[in-house]
Amino acid sequence: MIEVALALRMEKIGKAFPGVQALSEVDLEVGQGEVHAIVGENGAGKSTLMKILAGVYQPDAGSIHLNGVEVVLQSPLEAKRQGIRMVYQELNLVPDLSVSENIALGRIPKKRGLVDRARMDADARGVLSELQTKIVPSMIVGDLTVSQQQLVEIAKAYASEPKIIVLDEPTSSLSEHETQALFRVIRRMSSAGVSVIYISHRLREVIDIADTVTVIRDGRRIDTQSIDGVTVEKMISLMVGRQLDEVFPKKKVPIGDTILEVKNVSVPGRCEDVSFTVRAGEIVGLAGLVGAGRTEVAQAIFGLRRYSRGQVIVGGVSTHITRPRKGIKAGIAYVPEDRKTEGIIPSESIRNNISLAVLPSLQRAGFIERRKEKELAQQKAHELGVSPPLIERLANTLSGGNQQKVVLAKWLAAKPTVLILDEPTRGVDVGAKADIHTIIGELAAQGVGILMISSELPEILAVSDRIYVLHEGRVTEEIARSDASEERVMRAATGGGLS
Amino acid sequence: MTEAMPPVPVPVASRVLAQSGLTRVRGWIGLPAGVVLVLIVGSILSDKFLSVSNLTNVLISMSIVGLIVVGMTFVFISRGLADLSVPATVGLGGILVLGLQPSLGSLVAGIVGVLAAAVAGFINGGLIGWARVNPVIATLAVGTIVLGVAQAFVGGVIVYGTDTATQDFINSRILGGVPVIVLIFLSVAALGHILLSRTTIGRYTYAVGSNPAASEASAVPVKFTRAFAFLLTGALGGFAGVILGLSLQTARPTLGIGYEFDAITAVVVGGVSLLGGVGSIPRAMSGLLFVQLLTNIMVLQGVPSPVQGIAKGAMIAGAVALDVYLRRRGGTQ
């Protein structure tokens, strides 16, 4: 192992920002063709370290060696020139261009000054087939699914013949199935000698794909280990610096009457004949692959999307919900999947965010009753443990986990009887995740019926009392907590549930 | 990446401080600092500048455009880009109030003028809110139509009014020398400020401008809120035209030309974001005051008007560029 050439050696990297030491003496060694995972809570310093590698930040201390040669990466361009490629969570593709154009972007092959389209397509086809994907180069990127776009993004990085590819949370929007496809691509790249640095919150996947894992906490490297013998629990305890007995605490709660009944709901092209029930105090998991129609069902129930057929019965009353305002009146709250685009109002205060959905009940003759609003915001921020608990602070100054708590607070202010949570813990760190699960448990204890969509199987299994699985817009299985296993959910999600 | 910067607990505080520092800088654009600076420069350059009569003239000259600035601020904050139909609604208000004056009297004619302009604003709002037409295109088109209607109404010539009593009142000074027109402007600005900062529709205006998708998901009436900003600007444009017509007792269809540009300049220089979600009436008003004082200094210094135009244009471009830059630095994008 020692003789394997080191593609990258970062030595005693230090970086300070005004008032804070972001990184201190961090070492990172990545061998050629190695898949090296970096894990740590949000704010641990992973991103700062990667931005130094990408030439975005300059380190205050330490050195970087590529293949044994010391380099100074003074700009992103220089880092690229040295063969370092980043694939970020936010995709950087041009949606209106074709796959091959996107892959070639920045180094388009030319013939007599004009674009050499034939070569561009051939190059793209070569890369895509080398990575064993089934994406057609002539397709328009905007028409692809998110997971396919991600593969295009990776193909684009790979096509430039890099030495090191950094993947930042590549699976956060992928289903299990798509994740496996991504892993095949990663293994291909690794066997072609490309080193892959893999940043993820999904520790189980880290064990599946990585050769080595480095844990970072509070700007320091805590440990680097070969993946053999590392467990999820071990990683978590290194990340948080304490032993977490249970990652997903589950509270025993008495379950009441049916509070939400969805009967044969159809959204054209998205879901067909979906029926299920949620009872008071019950946490119902809605599992399925990305694109199975889970979000669409949730949006239809809440009024963000029209349904063509079917019935939604809330608390025994059948209501046709066509707008979110009606959904709220019926007692439904929907915490959307993507808090950045659908959850938070970034340039507004925590107070204004929390009160937004219930302003009609806080007003007199169109004027907002500010004292009432303030009390509500303070109370909800306190209940959910928003940190810092300063309600006049702007939402965009908060961390991801705290933004999610603010969005939750907004919906709890509406006092829902049915709470729909769409990927409530995506992209939040381990600590905030546990907080959010605790909050969900407490709400159930108060008698709220909860419908939770999640792509993380361990989360679904740990939190749900019952699980419905969607496959291609249809409910394929209903599984009781006691009968649930990852295998069974996956089978139903991939269409093999009903035999 | 969710972590923009490093670890707890120090960083959270420092990150927030850095941001509010930038926010504060932005708040100062065109605000007190700029106004004070202009006042100092002006008083050095000209001894007439700081006189009560000169400053009163500045206030009078900003009153009409000030009415429009109130509406334009709503448009900007709701991410409605800008209302380019202002010249038409101003012209419509002026023509209607004078044209209908003989039969209806100034008050009723004025109300009709405001309502007609509000209808134009409502059409703008409908096109932009519900039909999702680009605001620039929608307001240009509606403005052209409205101007055409106004021209047809008067046959393309000047309308003269005869109500000298109302004219004298509007141009008079009350309460120990405060011009009536300034009083009207300040009242509308105060009402606009209360509407934007204290009411539900005001709060919705910020929410829709900052994040339309999240607003929609939070049951905010996004379309109505967008439309409301244009309805308000239309009505205020008409009101500005009515006041202008009454104070001059003459109006022609081209009465309102240039007001849209002056209003946009004021709002932008005041640091109200073209990208939506950020700004306030006081801020827009300081932007207006800043631009007006600067113009006044240039006039007193005998700067030729083409040069004044160049200066105003440069100010708009500079202010928008600064806004975008600060947003990026502040990470609010």
Short mmCIF file of N, CA and C in Angstrom, two decimals, chain B residues 116 132 155-156 158 273 278-279 289 293-295 326:
data_model
loop_
_atom_site.label_atom_id
_atom_site.label_comp_id
_atom_site.label_asym_id
_atom_site.label_seq_id
_atom_site.Cartn_x
_atom_site.Cartn_y
_atom_site.Cartn_z
N ALA B 116 -59.19 55.78 -14.03
CA ALA B 116 -58.85 55.33 -15.38
C ALA B 116 -57.41 54.82 -15.43
N ARG B 132 -48.44 36.13 -17.00
CA ARG B 132 -46.99 35.99 -16.92
C ARG B 132 -46.23 36.62 -18.09
N GLY B 155 -57.72 64.51 -29.27
CA GLY B 155 -57.36 64.82 -30.64
C GLY B 155 -55.91 65.25 -30.78
N GLY B 156 -55.07 64.87 -29.86
CA GLY B 156 -53.64 65.08 -30.00
C GLY B 156 -53.15 66.47 -29.67
N ILE B 158 -53.26 70.14 -27.05
CA ILE B 158 -53.21 70.51 -25.65
C ILE B 158 -54.61 70.75 -25.10
N SER B 273 -33.65 46.95 -4.40
CA SER B 273 -33.06 46.01 -5.34
C SER B 273 -33.97 45.69 -6.51
N VAL B 278 -35.83 43.42 -1.40
CA VAL B 278 -35.09 44.32 -0.52
C VAL B 278 -35.40 45.77 -0.86
N GLY B 279 -35.61 46.59 0.17
CA GLY B 279 -35.84 48.02 -0.05
C GLY B 279 -36.92 48.55 0.87
N LEU B 289 -34.24 62.15 -3.08
CA LEU B 289 -33.70 63.40 -2.56
C LEU B 289 -32.26 63.60 -3.05
N LEU B 293 -31.17 66.71 -5.31
CA LEU B 293 -30.19 67.69 -4.82
C LEU B 293 -29.01 67.79 -5.79
N LEU B 294 -28.59 66.63 -6.29
CA LEU B 294 -27.48 66.62 -7.22
C LEU B 294 -27.84 67.39 -8.50
N THR B 295 -29.05 67.14 -8.99
CA THR B 295 -29.53 67.85 -10.17
C THR B 295 -29.55 69.36 -9.90
N LEU B 326 -23.08 43.67 -4.26
CA LEU B 326 -23.26 43.47 -2.82
C LEU B 326 -24.08 42.22 -2.54
#
